[in-house]
Tab-separated table of C-alpha atoms in Angstrom:
chain	number	residue	atom	x	y	z
W	853	MET	CA	-57.010	-198.524	-29.950
W	854	LYS	CA	-53.410	-198.805	-31.033
W	855	ARG	CA	-54.188	-200.953	-34.059
W	856	ALA	CA	-56.978	-198.661	-35.110
W	857	LEU	CA	-54.551	-195.759	-35.023
W	858	VAL	CA	-52.064	-197.664	-37.180
W	859	ALA	CA	-54.798	-198.193	-39.733
W	860	CYS	CA	-55.669	-194.506	-39.575
W	861	ALA	CA	-52.094	-193.486	-40.252
W	862	LEU	CA	-51.626	-195.839	-43.161
W	863	LEU	CA	-54.992	-195.674	-44.814
W	864	GLY	CA	-55.257	-191.912	-44.628
W	865	LEU	CA	-58.399	-191.950	-42.562
W	866	GLY	CA	-57.499	-188.803	-40.669
W	867	CYS	CA	-58.123	-190.217	-37.226
W	868	ALA	CA	-57.167	-188.208	-34.156
W	869	SER	CA	-54.124	-189.450	-32.266
W	870	ALA	CA	-54.114	-190.010	-28.530
W	871	GLN	CA	-50.828	-191.894	-28.370
W	872	THR	CA	-48.324	-191.668	-25.592
W	873	PRO	CA	-45.249	-189.722	-26.735
W	874	GLY	CA	-42.697	-191.904	-28.439
W	875	ALA	CA	-44.943	-194.965	-28.580
W	876	GLN	CA	-45.327	-195.117	-32.349
W	877	SER	CA	-43.147	-194.647	-35.318
W	878	PRO	CA	-44.640	-191.383	-36.620
W	879	ALA	CA	-45.953	-191.375	-40.156
W	880	PRO	CA	-44.305	-189.136	-42.778
W	881	GLY	CA	-45.048	-185.531	-42.043
W	882	GLU	CA	-46.713	-186.347	-38.766
W	883	ARG	CA	-45.998	-183.813	-36.068
W	884	ARG	CA	-47.405	-183.763	-32.580
W	885	ASP	CA	-46.814	-181.661	-29.527
W	886	GLY	CA	-43.986	-182.646	-27.247
W	887	GLU	CA	-40.290	-183.291	-27.564
W	888	ALA	CA	-40.480	-187.054	-28.032
W	889	ASP	CA	-43.231	-187.004	-30.644
W	890	VAL	CA	-40.998	-186.201	-33.574
W	891	ALA	CA	-38.121	-188.501	-32.701
W	892	PHE	CA	-36.892	-190.372	-35.747
W	893	PRO	CA	-40.106	-190.221	-37.825
W	894	SER	CA	-40.585	-192.497	-40.774
W	895	THR	CA	-39.818	-190.898	-44.124
W	896	TYR	CA	-41.015	-193.925	-46.077
W	897	GLU	CA	-43.088	-193.148	-49.131
W	898	ALA	CA	-44.649	-195.754	-51.345
W	899	ARG	CA	-43.333	-195.825	-54.907
W	900	GLU	CA	-45.648	-194.716	-57.660
W	901	ALA	CA	-46.923	-197.655	-59.637
W	902	PRO	CA	-49.554	-198.220	-62.335
W	903	PRO	CA	-52.547	-200.443	-61.605
W	904	VAL	CA	-51.647	-204.131	-61.869
W	905	LEU	CA	-54.051	-207.005	-62.463
W	906	ILE	CA	-52.696	-210.480	-61.718
W	907	ARG	CA	-54.980	-213.151	-63.100
W	908	ASN	CA	-55.331	-216.916	-63.622
W	909	ALA	CA	-53.425	-217.604	-60.392
W	910	THR	CA	-53.989	-219.868	-57.427
W	911	ILE	CA	-54.418	-217.389	-54.595
W	912	LEU	CA	-53.890	-217.864	-50.864
W	913	THR	CA	-55.346	-214.758	-49.255
W	914	ALA	CA	-54.586	-215.554	-45.574
W	915	ALA	CA	-58.157	-214.415	-44.968
W	916	GLY	CA	-60.233	-217.246	-46.405
W	917	PRO	CA	-60.243	-220.238	-48.742
W	918	ARG	CA	-57.909	-220.447	-51.693
W	919	ILE	CA	-59.111	-219.073	-54.994
W	920	GLU	CA	-58.376	-221.070	-58.143
W	921	ASN	CA	-58.002	-219.166	-61.413
W	922	GLY	CA	-58.289	-215.994	-59.409
W	923	SER	CA	-57.255	-212.398	-59.832
W	924	VAL	CA	-55.745	-209.691	-57.641
W	925	LEU	CA	-56.085	-206.039	-58.608
W	926	MET	CA	-53.619	-203.542	-57.125
W	927	ARG	CA	-54.280	-199.832	-57.486
W	928	ASN	CA	-52.822	-196.785	-55.751
W	929	GLY	CA	-50.684	-199.025	-53.591
W	930	ARG	CA	-53.662	-200.917	-52.181
W	931	ILE	CA	-55.450	-204.169	-52.812
W	932	ALA	CA	-58.433	-203.023	-54.867
W	933	ALA	CA	-60.105	-206.386	-55.488
W	934	VAL	CA	-59.537	-210.136	-55.065
W	935	GLY	CA	-61.610	-212.821	-56.739
W	936	ARG	CA	-62.636	-213.976	-60.188
W	937	ASP	CA	-63.830	-212.058	-63.230
W	938	ILE	CA	-62.228	-208.758	-62.292
W	939	ASP	CA	-62.296	-206.267	-65.157
W	940	VAL	CA	-59.067	-204.732	-66.371
W	941	PRO	CA	-59.043	-201.030	-65.421
W	942	PRO	CA	-57.711	-198.477	-67.907
W	943	GLY	CA	-53.933	-198.274	-67.986
W	944	ALA	CA	-53.423	-201.413	-65.954
W	945	ARG	CA	-50.569	-203.831	-66.440
W	946	VAL	CA	-51.933	-207.365	-66.791
W	947	ILE	CA	-49.843	-210.304	-65.565
W	948	ASP	CA	-50.909	-213.784	-66.643
W	949	ALA	CA	-50.040	-215.972	-63.658
W	950	SER	CA	-51.283	-219.255	-65.095
W	951	GLY	CA	-49.677	-222.119	-63.171
W	952	LYS	CA	-48.415	-219.731	-60.510
W	953	TRP	CA	-49.473	-218.871	-56.974
W	954	VAL	CA	-50.112	-215.540	-55.282
W	955	THR	CA	-49.819	-214.850	-51.548
W	956	PRO	CA	-49.522	-211.825	-49.288
W	957	GLY	CA	-45.986	-210.578	-48.750
W	958	ILE	CA	-44.064	-212.650	-46.230
W	959	ILE	CA	-43.430	-211.011	-42.833
W	960	ASP	CA	-40.692	-211.988	-40.398
W	961	SER	CA	-41.493	-211.081	-36.797
W	962	HIS	CA	-37.954	-211.761	-35.581
W	963	SER	CA	-34.967	-210.515	-37.517
W	964	HIS	CA	-31.638	-208.831	-36.834
W	965	LEU	CA	-30.914	-207.705	-40.389
W	966	GLY	CA	-29.043	-204.424	-40.395
W	967	ASP	CA	-28.061	-204.804	-36.727
W	968	TYR	CA	-25.910	-207.823	-37.565
W	969	PRO	CA	-25.221	-207.083	-41.238
W	970	ALA	CA	-23.065	-208.902	-43.716
W	971	PRO	CA	-20.098	-209.058	-43.707
W	972	GLY	CA	-20.321	-210.297	-40.121
W	973	VAL	CA	-17.389	-208.508	-38.513
W	974	ASP	CA	-17.059	-206.896	-35.098
W	975	ALA	CA	-17.038	-203.411	-36.608
W	976	VAL	CA	-20.717	-203.715	-37.560
W	977	SER	CA	-21.953	-206.100	-34.844
W	978	ASP	CA	-24.460	-203.726	-33.245
W	979	GLY	CA	-27.365	-205.861	-32.092
W	980	ASN	CA	-26.735	-206.495	-28.394
W	981	GLU	CA	-26.026	-203.727	-25.864
W	982	MET	CA	-24.500	-206.082	-23.290
W	983	VAL	CA	-23.587	-203.499	-20.658
W	984	SER	CA	-26.517	-203.897	-18.252
W	985	PRO	CA	-29.428	-206.329	-17.734
W	986	ASN	CA	-31.773	-203.427	-18.438
W	987	THR	CA	-31.111	-201.414	-21.584
W	988	ALA	CA	-34.699	-200.500	-22.396
W	989	GLU	CA	-33.385	-197.101	-23.463
W	990	VAL	CA	-31.736	-198.344	-26.675
W	991	TRP	CA	-33.561	-198.548	-30.010
W	992	ALA	CA	-32.685	-201.180	-32.601
W	993	GLU	CA	-33.156	-198.694	-35.442
W	994	HIS	CA	-30.115	-196.746	-34.296
W	995	SER	CA	-27.952	-199.738	-35.185
W	996	VAL	CA	-29.637	-200.686	-38.470
W	997	TRP	CA	-27.323	-200.390	-41.467
W	998	PRO	CA	-29.611	-199.962	-44.489
W	999	GLN	CA	-26.853	-201.091	-46.864
W	1000	ASP	CA	-26.893	-204.588	-45.389
W	1001	PRO	CA	-27.049	-206.734	-48.560
W	1002	GLN	CA	-29.167	-209.263	-46.671
W	1003	PHE	CA	-32.226	-207.037	-47.137
W	1004	GLU	CA	-32.078	-207.627	-50.893
W	1005	LEU	CA	-31.678	-211.380	-50.401
W	1006	ALA	CA	-34.690	-211.436	-48.076
W	1007	ARG	CA	-36.729	-209.515	-50.658
W	1008	ALA	CA	-35.893	-212.179	-53.230
W	1009	GLY	CA	-37.419	-214.657	-50.783
W	1010	GLY	CA	-40.699	-212.751	-50.695
W	1011	ILE	CA	-40.102	-210.746	-47.493
W	1012	THR	CA	-41.981	-207.429	-47.648
W	1013	ALA	CA	-41.824	-206.405	-43.965
W	1014	LEU	CA	-39.848	-207.418	-40.906
W	1015	GLN	CA	-39.397	-206.571	-37.262
W	1016	ILE	CA	-35.772	-205.911	-36.313
W	1017	LEU	CA	-35.101	-206.662	-32.661
W	1018	PRO	CA	-32.202	-206.072	-30.295
W	1019	GLY	CA	-30.448	-209.230	-29.127
W	1020	SER	CA	-31.470	-211.369	-26.179
W	1021	ALA	CA	-28.643	-210.941	-23.670
W	1022	ASN	CA	-30.587	-208.555	-21.441
W	1023	LEU	CA	-33.788	-208.786	-19.420
W	1024	PHE	CA	-34.832	-205.643	-21.282
W	1025	GLY	CA	-33.003	-205.408	-24.601
W	1026	GLY	CA	-34.548	-202.224	-26.015
W	1027	ARG	CA	-37.027	-201.170	-28.665
W	1028	SER	CA	-37.606	-203.028	-31.908
W	1029	VAL	CA	-38.377	-201.373	-35.211
W	1030	THR	CA	-40.641	-202.622	-37.998
W	1031	VAL	CA	-39.553	-201.812	-41.538
W	1032	LYS	CA	-40.814	-202.228	-45.054
W	1033	ASN	CA	-38.247	-204.200	-47.013
W	1034	VAL	CA	-37.452	-201.475	-49.522
W	1035	PRO	CA	-34.164	-200.025	-50.762
W	1036	SER	CA	-33.232	-196.923	-48.787
W	1037	VAL	CA	-30.162	-194.972	-47.788
W	1038	THR	CA	-31.597	-194.366	-44.301
W	1039	VAL	CA	-33.469	-196.524	-41.848
W	1040	GLN	CA	-36.074	-193.774	-41.587
W	1041	GLY	CA	-36.804	-194.395	-45.248
W	1042	MET	CA	-37.644	-198.023	-44.414
W	1043	LYS	CA	-39.631	-197.505	-41.213
W	1044	PHE	CA	-43.150	-198.886	-41.448
W	1045	PRO	CA	-45.161	-195.692	-40.901
W	1046	GLY	CA	-47.424	-195.856	-37.908
W	1047	ALA	CA	-46.228	-199.301	-36.760
W	1048	PRO	CA	-46.014	-199.617	-32.991
W	1049	TYR	CA	-42.661	-200.185	-31.398
W	1050	GLY	CA	-41.860	-203.442	-29.634
W	1051	LEU	CA	-39.858	-204.044	-26.467
W	1052	LYS	CA	-37.435	-206.951	-26.593
W	1053	MET	CA	-37.276	-208.884	-23.341
W	1054	ALA	CA	-35.555	-212.144	-22.526
W	1055	CYS	CA	-35.864	-214.861	-19.931
W	1056	GLY	CA	-34.031	-218.087	-19.215
W	1057	GLU	CA	-30.399	-218.872	-19.840
W	1058	ASN	CA	-29.184	-215.817	-21.733
W	1059	PRO	CA	-29.432	-213.049	-19.094
W	1060	LYS	CA	-28.040	-215.184	-16.280
W	1061	ARG	CA	-25.240	-216.483	-18.489
W	1062	VAL	CA	-24.189	-212.976	-19.526
W	1063	TYR	CA	-24.578	-211.267	-16.144
W	1064	GLY	CA	-24.140	-214.125	-13.638
W	1065	GLU	CA	-20.585	-213.071	-12.869
W	1066	ARG	CA	-21.169	-209.371	-13.507
W	1067	GLY	CA	-23.514	-208.495	-10.659
W	1068	GLY	CA	-26.511	-210.552	-11.754
W	1069	PRO	CA	-28.998	-211.793	-12.424
W	1070	ALA	CA	-27.343	-215.154	-11.827
W	1071	THR	CA	-30.501	-217.243	-11.608
W	1072	ARG	CA	-33.997	-217.427	-13.058
W	1073	MET	CA	-35.401	-216.025	-9.816
W	1074	GLY	CA	-33.004	-213.137	-10.306
W	1075	ASN	CA	-34.408	-212.640	-13.795
W	1076	VAL	CA	-37.959	-212.286	-12.472
W	1077	ALA	CA	-36.851	-209.994	-9.653
W	1078	GLY	CA	-35.201	-207.781	-12.275
W	1079	TYR	CA	-38.421	-207.549	-14.281
W	1080	ARG	CA	-40.509	-206.642	-11.253
W	1081	ALA	CA	-38.117	-204.004	-9.941
W	1082	ALA	CA	-38.070	-202.302	-13.326
W	1083	TRP	CA	-41.855	-202.327	-13.705
W	1084	ILE	CA	-42.267	-200.786	-10.248
W	1085	ARG	CA	-40.026	-197.895	-11.276
W	1086	ALA	CA	-41.794	-197.585	-14.624
W	1087	ALA	CA	-45.227	-197.386	-13.016
W	1088	LYS	CA	-44.066	-194.590	-10.707
W	1089	TYR	CA	-42.495	-192.727	-13.639
W	1090	ARG	CA	-45.712	-193.013	-15.636
W	1091	ASP	CA	-47.786	-191.745	-12.729
W	1092	ASP	CA	-45.379	-188.881	-12.026
W	1093	MET	CA	-45.368	-187.840	-15.686
W	1094	GLU	CA	-49.146	-187.766	-15.686
W	1095	GLY	CA	-49.268	-185.768	-12.440
W	1096	ASP	CA	-48.605	-182.137	-11.551
W	1097	PRO	CA	-46.640	-180.614	-14.493
W	1098	ALA	CA	-44.569	-178.603	-12.058
W	1099	ARG	CA	-43.294	-181.786	-10.382
W	1100	ARG	CA	-42.700	-184.011	-13.386
W	1101	PRO	CA	-39.429	-185.951	-13.332
W	1102	THR	CA	-36.659	-185.451	-15.843
W	1103	ARG	CA	-37.264	-187.358	-19.031
W	1104	ASP	CA	-35.769	-190.874	-18.809
W	1105	LEU	CA	-35.403	-192.926	-22.001
W	1106	GLU	CA	-35.382	-196.286	-20.206
W	1107	LEU	CA	-38.494	-195.577	-18.168
W	1108	GLU	CA	-40.201	-193.875	-21.114
W	1109	THR	CA	-40.065	-197.138	-23.051
W	1110	LEU	CA	-41.271	-199.222	-20.107
W	1111	ALA	CA	-44.083	-196.753	-19.398
W	1112	GLY	CA	-45.083	-197.073	-23.056
W	1113	VAL	CA	-45.594	-200.794	-22.460
W	1114	LEU	CA	-47.729	-200.131	-19.384
W	1115	GLU	CA	-49.836	-197.745	-21.457
W	1116	GLY	CA	-50.377	-200.466	-24.071
W	1117	ASP	CA	-48.605	-198.587	-26.847
W	1118	ILE	CA	-45.397	-200.641	-27.070
W	1119	LEU	CA	-45.739	-204.385	-27.692
W	1120	VAL	CA	-43.754	-206.863	-25.593
W	1121	GLN	CA	-41.766	-209.336	-27.690
W	1122	HIS	CA	-40.441	-211.806	-25.123
W	1123	HIS	CA	-37.669	-214.296	-25.874
W	1124	CYS	CA	-38.650	-217.370	-23.836
W	1125	TYR	CA	-38.139	-221.084	-24.484
W	1126	ARG	CA	-39.686	-223.008	-21.600
W	1127	ALA	CA	-43.408	-223.324	-20.935
W	1128	ASP	CA	-43.066	-222.805	-17.185
W	1129	GLU	CA	-41.159	-219.560	-17.694
W	1130	MET	CA	-43.717	-218.268	-20.185
W	1131	ALA	CA	-46.431	-218.870	-17.590
W	1132	GLN	CA	-44.405	-216.911	-15.026
W	1133	VAL	CA	-43.912	-214.035	-17.450
W	1134	ILE	CA	-47.680	-213.925	-17.953
W	1135	ASP	CA	-48.094	-213.631	-14.179
W	1136	VAL	CA	-45.614	-210.740	-14.103
W	1137	ALA	CA	-47.594	-209.063	-16.886
W	1138	ASP	CA	-50.770	-209.504	-14.867
W	1139	GLU	CA	-49.137	-208.031	-11.776
W	1140	PHE	CA	-48.248	-204.830	-13.609
W	1141	GLY	CA	-51.098	-204.683	-16.101
W	1142	TYR	CA	-49.518	-205.133	-19.515
W	1143	GLN	CA	-49.923	-207.606	-22.366
W	1144	VAL	CA	-47.314	-209.875	-23.942
W	1145	SER	CA	-47.748	-209.777	-27.705
W	1146	SER	CA	-45.589	-212.772	-28.598
W	1147	PHE	CA	-43.187	-215.270	-27.075
W	1148	HIS	CA	-40.191	-215.772	-29.355
W	1149	HIS	CA	-38.264	-219.046	-29.787
W	1150	ALA	CA	-41.073	-220.658	-27.795
W	1151	VAL	CA	-39.960	-224.263	-28.329
W	1152	GLU	CA	-42.192	-225.485	-25.474
W	1153	ALA	CA	-45.250	-223.450	-26.464
W	1154	TYR	CA	-47.091	-226.662	-27.341
W	1155	LYS	CA	-47.257	-227.443	-23.619
W	1156	ILE	CA	-49.356	-224.340	-22.900
W	1157	GLY	CA	-51.281	-223.846	-26.141
W	1158	GLU	CA	-54.611	-223.300	-24.411
W	1159	LEU	CA	-53.111	-220.684	-22.076
W	1160	LEU	CA	-51.623	-218.796	-25.020
W	1161	ARG	CA	-54.932	-218.889	-26.868
W	1162	GLU	CA	-56.857	-217.659	-23.833
W	1163	ARG	CA	-54.379	-214.816	-23.310
W	1164	ASP	CA	-54.216	-213.951	-27.038
W	1165	ILE	CA	-50.432	-214.317	-27.126
W	1166	CYS	CA	-48.711	-215.467	-30.311
W	1167	ALA	CA	-45.996	-218.115	-30.282
W	1168	SER	CA	-43.160	-217.154	-32.628
W	1169	ILE	CA	-41.332	-220.402	-33.317
W	1170	TRP	CA	-38.994	-222.274	-35.613
W	1171	ALA	CA	-40.074	-225.301	-37.589
W	1172	ASP	CA	-37.449	-227.636	-36.160
W	1173	TRP	CA	-34.562	-225.920	-34.371
W	1174	TRP	CA	-33.967	-227.545	-30.993
W	1175	GLY	CA	-31.337	-228.886	-28.616
W	1176	PHE	CA	-28.611	-226.271	-29.120
W	1177	LYS	CA	-28.830	-225.446	-25.398
W	1178	LEU	CA	-30.544	-227.063	-22.459
W	1179	GLU	CA	-33.654	-224.868	-22.467
W	1180	ALA	CA	-34.216	-225.890	-26.108
W	1181	TYR	CA	-34.144	-229.633	-25.473
W	1182	ASP	CA	-37.925	-230.126	-25.397
W	1183	GLY	CA	-38.440	-228.578	-28.826
W	1184	ILE	CA	-40.404	-230.830	-31.175
W	1185	GLN	CA	-41.303	-230.659	-34.850
W	1186	GLN	CA	-45.006	-230.867	-33.987
W	1187	ASN	CA	-44.939	-227.618	-31.979
W	1188	ALA	CA	-46.889	-225.609	-34.551
W	1189	ALA	CA	-49.363	-228.397	-35.228
W	1190	LEU	CA	-50.198	-228.874	-31.556
W	1191	LEU	CA	-50.621	-225.127	-31.127
W	1192	HIS	CA	-52.925	-225.214	-34.149
W	1193	GLU	CA	-55.037	-227.868	-32.445
W	1194	ASP	CA	-55.321	-225.589	-29.416
W	1195	GLY	CA	-56.362	-222.634	-31.555
W	1196	ALA	CA	-53.341	-220.499	-30.661
W	1197	CYS	CA	-51.711	-217.841	-32.817
W	1198	ILE	CA	-48.706	-219.383	-34.592
W	1199	VAL	CA	-45.863	-217.426	-36.166
W	1200	ILE	CA	-42.959	-219.024	-37.997
W	1201	HIS	CA	-40.012	-216.683	-37.534
W	1202	SER	CA	-36.399	-216.800	-38.629
W	1203	ASP	CA	-33.946	-215.115	-36.205
W	1204	ASP	CA	-31.519	-215.903	-39.000
W	1205	ALA	CA	-30.204	-214.075	-42.035
W	1206	GLN	CA	-30.481	-217.170	-44.208
W	1207	GLY	CA	-33.692	-218.571	-42.765
W	1208	ILE	CA	-35.511	-215.342	-43.574
W	1209	GLN	CA	-34.890	-216.057	-47.269
W	1210	ARG	CA	-36.902	-219.286	-47.049
W	1211	LEU	CA	-39.640	-218.732	-44.482
W	1212	ASN	CA	-42.102	-220.372	-46.876
W	1213	GLN	CA	-40.081	-223.572	-46.620
W	1214	GLU	CA	-39.936	-223.302	-42.827
W	1215	ALA	CA	-43.729	-223.079	-42.721
W	1216	ALA	CA	-43.907	-226.047	-45.094
W	1217	LYS	CA	-41.779	-228.142	-42.743
W	1218	ALA	CA	-43.993	-227.316	-39.766
W	1219	MET	CA	-47.118	-228.082	-41.808
W	1220	ALA	CA	-45.686	-231.414	-42.954
W	1221	ALA	CA	-44.760	-232.392	-39.389
W	1222	GLY	CA	-48.380	-231.939	-38.351
W	1223	ASN	CA	-49.809	-233.820	-41.297
W	1224	ARG	CA	-47.386	-236.720	-40.743
W	1225	ASN	CA	-48.698	-237.019	-37.206
W	1226	GLY	CA	-52.388	-236.916	-38.046
W	1227	ILE	CA	-52.994	-233.230	-37.352
W	1228	ARG	CA	-54.401	-231.798	-40.550
W	1229	ILE	CA	-52.825	-228.498	-41.508
W	1230	SER	CA	-54.053	-226.901	-44.738
W	1231	TYR	CA	-52.272	-224.473	-46.996
W	1232	GLU	CA	-54.783	-221.875	-45.862
W	1233	ASP	CA	-53.637	-222.455	-42.269
W	1234	ALA	CA	-49.906	-222.472	-42.978
W	1235	ILE	CA	-49.855	-219.287	-45.055
W	1236	ARG	CA	-51.203	-217.407	-42.051
W	1237	TRP	CA	-48.122	-218.414	-40.025
W	1238	ILE	CA	-45.874	-216.249	-42.209
W	1239	THR	CA	-48.264	-213.434	-43.173
W	1240	ILE	CA	-51.233	-212.252	-41.126
W	1241	ASN	CA	-50.121	-213.828	-37.825
W	1242	PRO	CA	-46.701	-212.117	-37.707
W	1243	ALA	CA	-48.482	-208.937	-38.778
W	1244	LYS	CA	-50.681	-209.361	-35.705
W	1245	ALA	CA	-47.710	-210.029	-33.423
W	1246	ILE	CA	-46.057	-206.760	-34.445
W	1247	GLY	CA	-49.279	-204.741	-34.582
W	1248	VAL	CA	-49.795	-204.079	-38.303
W	1249	ASP	CA	-52.427	-206.687	-39.203
W	1250	ASP	CA	-55.046	-204.010	-39.803
W	1251	VAL	CA	-53.104	-202.762	-42.813
W	1252	THR	CA	-51.080	-205.665	-44.224
W	1253	GLY	CA	-50.632	-209.433	-43.971
W	1254	SER	CA	-53.592	-210.579	-46.063
W	1255	LEU	CA	-55.070	-210.006	-49.492
W	1256	GLU	CA	-58.159	-207.981	-48.647
W	1257	SER	CA	-59.507	-204.842	-50.257
W	1258	GLY	CA	-58.048	-201.667	-48.791
W	1259	LYS	CA	-54.906	-203.251	-47.381
W	1260	MET	CA	-51.395	-202.473	-48.552
W	1261	ALA	CA	-50.607	-204.175	-51.837
W	1262	ASP	CA	-47.755	-206.259	-50.411
W	1263	VAL	CA	-47.944	-209.259	-52.731
W	1264	VAL	CA	-45.782	-212.152	-53.935
W	1265	ILE	CA	-46.168	-214.151	-57.157
W	1266	TRP	CA	-44.540	-217.587	-56.782
W	1267	ASP	CA	-43.473	-219.619	-59.789
W	1268	GLY	CA	-45.155	-222.676	-58.249
W	1269	ASP	CA	-46.555	-224.086	-55.035
W	1270	PRO	CA	-45.171	-221.736	-52.348
W	1271	PHE	CA	-44.720	-224.681	-49.970
W	1272	SER	CA	-42.558	-226.606	-52.397
W	1273	VAL	CA	-38.788	-226.525	-51.996
W	1274	TYR	CA	-38.556	-226.089	-55.759
W	1275	SER	CA	-40.639	-222.875	-55.918
W	1276	LYS	CA	-39.240	-219.369	-55.812
W	1277	ALA	CA	-40.652	-215.911	-55.335
W	1278	GLU	CA	-40.887	-214.597	-58.876
W	1279	LYS	CA	-42.292	-211.110	-58.361
W	1280	VAL	CA	-42.444	-209.126	-55.123
W	1281	PHE	CA	-44.630	-206.034	-54.774
W	1282	VAL	CA	-44.468	-203.581	-51.883
W	1283	ASP	CA	-47.365	-201.132	-51.757
W	1284	GLY	CA	-48.163	-202.128	-55.342
W	1285	ALA	CA	-44.700	-201.308	-56.675
W	1286	LEU	CA	-42.731	-204.132	-58.281
W	1287	LEU	CA	-39.474	-204.168	-56.299
W	1288	TYR	CA	-38.178	-207.581	-57.337
W	1289	ASP	CA	-38.701	-209.579	-60.497
W	1290	ARG	CA	-36.629	-212.737	-60.801
W	1291	LEU	CA	-37.041	-212.541	-64.575
W	1292	ASP	CA	-35.864	-208.924	-64.824
W	1293	PRO	CA	-32.262	-208.349	-63.660
W	1294	SER	CA	-32.832	-204.596	-63.655
W	1295	THR	CA	-34.868	-205.074	-60.467
W	1296	HIS	CA	-32.124	-207.031	-58.702
W	1297	ARG	CA	-30.962	-204.062	-56.707
W	1298	GLN	CA	-27.718	-204.057	-54.819
W	1299	SER	CA	-26.765	-201.791	-51.956
W	1300	ASP	CA	-24.034	-199.232	-52.397
W	1301	PHE	CA	-21.839	-201.475	-50.283
W	1302	MET	CA	-22.066	-204.323	-52.801
W	1303	LEU	CA	-21.491	-202.000	-55.727
W	1304	GLY	CA	-18.295	-200.822	-54.062
W	1305	ILE	CA	-16.730	-204.266	-53.799
W	1306	LEU	CA	-14.380	-205.010	-56.658
W	1307	PRO	CA	-13.333	-208.615	-57.247
W	1308	GLN	CA	-9.690	-207.917	-56.448
W	1309	GLU	CA	-10.734	-206.522	-53.072
W	1310	VAL	CA	-12.510	-209.666	-51.937
W	1311	MET	CA	-10.553	-212.359	-53.752
W	1312	PRO	CA	-6.911	-213.329	-53.150
């Protein structure tokens, strides 16, 4: 139901909302009854843009086979048509993309842009609330600094949307926020309207390393005990809130977020490296009746590909990062390819301010690793890893992530093969508006922070 409601909000279908308070990022102008319903609503509005027809391109739609010499028509911020022999509508701008490629906008399911902005100094390091193993009450958006110049750099790499997560020190790190990668003075102006929130959780080494000498958890069994104790309290809170109005408990931000997960409105994004721990997290989810949307940094996902497919859980992974701590030692370059063989949902994510600028190359590396080892991965497969699959993991695949009529016109024109190290994103459209054109410096926007830096202030 949640995804249908996202589509309603974004496509203007006028659907009735039955969401739990606080579970969604409200759309612009959306107002519902209840105190939590209007908290931090999105004020994002798509830019006005004329119709645009891109033609003579090689198109990867992320929804079917590639189209040679194809066209994409964008109108009113939406994909109006994809195929061949599309007529030019009146007033449309026509872009001849001969020799170029077109894909959906790239989506990063795991980013900390804005929460760990550049310059990377302690004064703006706001991504990890390391004061308690359970900080489900914090929201990543309250740390996002929209002037982070890394947003512009990511846009130049074709990134049109991203999920910004709290860090992974805590068992429960807090809520994520999904944003459109657009210039804005406020984070509300970037918030992806109608996108569901996520809950960042973490297992393995991080929580026990941070809290082992601070009251725990000190072990992996302590991690699991911490999850279960919190879910027990959340279930009681949910039941009490739904009970006799005269006996409802005082509103609790931590339990409100956890109850949102139990209601299926907030998506669990679980940092977890080892296969055995992922299987245990799935058992915890079964015990309390919620769904894990994606395991992040899942370097051992290839060991349980069939389980992930059966449970409809995405694996958000790197192409080749491994070995930087013990729980990452069994990471292999063929992770994505083996998951592909098992039919699982694969997401190539960044977790890195530089990696997000080249997610197309990360997907290319994972594709090449499979093909070198006899597992055929096509371009049509690999483009899904950085478009429609991350859209699914963060709950917006009904409205973006592929080039299909009616979806948001989030589109990238590449100056060559998007899986070549030599190719660059040439034009980036968000909701049909051209927000970056490599050939037009007037579109190379800089945040106010960058404009305020004079050479003598940053150079000796």
